[in-house]
């Protein structure tokens, strides 16, 4: 196994901050996506706006997806910053 891969797994195993950042990124991404799907599934309009219901639902769903993706990416960037800092500390 290459040295950089061994070093990566070593730092990952020792750093709880990196582990929590990765776990929280995935969990919050899934939670926001599921919450958005649930909120859009219960979305209804009345009267003449009924025709626009699907358009608004898709727009809201895309907003939830963007928020979930931003959360996911920001936690992974945080994990990368923690990795760089802990690599210097452990190595």
CSV table of C-alpha atoms in Angstrom, one decimal, residues 3-80:
chain,number,residue,atom,x,y,z
A,3,UNK,CA,2.7,5.6,1.9
A,4,UNK,CA,0.3,8.5,1.4
A,5,UNK,CA,-2.7,6.1,1.7
A,6,UNK,CA,-1.3,4.7,4.9
A,7,UNK,CA,-0.7,8.2,6.2
A,8,UNK,CA,-4.2,9.3,5.2
A,9,UNK,CA,-5.9,6.4,7.1
A,10,UNK,CA,-3.6,6.9,10.1
A,11,UNK,CA,-4.6,10.6,10.4
A,12,UNK,CA,-8.3,9.7,9.8
A,13,UNK,CA,-8.2,7.0,12.5
A,14,UNK,CA,-6.7,9.4,15.1
A,15,UNK,CA,-8.7,12.5,14.4
A,16,UNK,CA,-12.2,12.6,15.9
A,17,UNK,CA,-12.8,16.0,14.4
A,18,UNK,CA,-12.4,14.7,10.9
A,19,UNK,CA,-14.6,11.7,11.6
A,20,UNK,CA,-17.4,13.9,13.0
A,21,UNK,CA,-17.2,16.4,10.1
A,22,UNK,CA,-17.5,13.6,7.6
A,23,UNK,CA,-20.4,11.9,9.5
A,24,UNK,CA,-22.3,15.2,10.1
A,25,UNK,CA,-21.9,16.1,6.4
A,26,UNK,CA,-23.5,12.9,5.2
A,27,UNK,CA,-26.2,12.8,7.9
A,28,UNK,CA,-27.3,16.4,7.5
A,29,UNK,CA,-27.3,16.0,3.7
A,30,UNK,CA,-29.6,13.1,4.0
A,31,UNK,CA,-31.8,14.8,6.6
A,32,UNK,CA,-32.2,18.0,4.6
A,33,UNK,CA,-33.0,16.0,1.4
A,34,UNK,CA,-35.6,13.9,3.2
A,35,UNK,CA,-37.1,16.9,5.0
A,36,UNK,CA,-37.4,18.7,1.7
A,37,UNK,CA,-39.1,15.8,0.0
A,38,UNK,CA,-41.5,15.5,2.9
A,39,UNK,CA,-42.3,19.2,2.8
A,40,UNK,CA,-42.9,19.3,-1.0
A,41,UNK,CA,-45.0,16.1,-0.9
A,42,UNK,CA,-47.5,17.9,1.3
A,43,UNK,CA,-47.5,21.1,-0.7
A,44,UNK,CA,-51.0,22.0,-2.2
A,45,UNK,CA,-52.4,25.1,-3.7
A,46,UNK,CA,-56.1,26.1,-4.1
A,47,UNK,CA,-58.2,27.6,-6.8
A,48,UNK,CA,-56.6,29.1,-9.9
A,49,UNK,CA,-53.1,28.5,-8.5
A,50,UNK,CA,-53.6,24.7,-8.7
A,51,UNK,CA,-52.0,24.6,-12.1
A,52,UNK,CA,-48.8,26.1,-10.8
A,53,UNK,CA,-48.5,23.6,-7.9
A,54,UNK,CA,-46.1,21.3,-9.6
A,55,UNK,CA,-43.9,24.2,-10.8
A,56,UNK,CA,-43.6,25.6,-7.3
A,57,UNK,CA,-43.0,22.1,-5.8
A,58,UNK,CA,-40.1,21.5,-8.2
A,59,UNK,CA,-38.7,24.9,-7.4
A,60,UNK,CA,-38.8,24.3,-3.7
A,61,UNK,CA,-37.3,20.8,-4.1
A,62,UNK,CA,-34.4,22.3,-6.0
A,63,UNK,CA,-33.8,24.9,-3.2
A,64,UNK,CA,-33.7,22.0,-0.6
A,65,UNK,CA,-31.3,20.1,-2.9
A,66,UNK,CA,-29.0,23.2,-3.1
A,67,UNK,CA,-29.0,23.7,0.6
A,68,UNK,CA,-28.3,20.0,1.2
A,69,UNK,CA,-25.4,20.1,-1.3
A,70,UNK,CA,-24.0,23.2,0.3
A,71,UNK,CA,-24.1,21.6,3.7
A,72,UNK,CA,-22.5,18.5,2.4
A,73,UNK,CA,-19.7,20.4,0.7
A,74,UNK,CA,-19.0,22.7,3.6
A,75,UNK,CA,-18.6,19.9,6.1
A,76,UNK,CA,-16.2,18.1,3.7
A,77,UNK,CA,-14.2,21.3,3.2
A,78,UNK,CA,-14.1,21.5,7.0
A,79,UNK,CA,-12.9,17.9,7.2
A,80,UNK,CA,-10.1,18.7,4.7
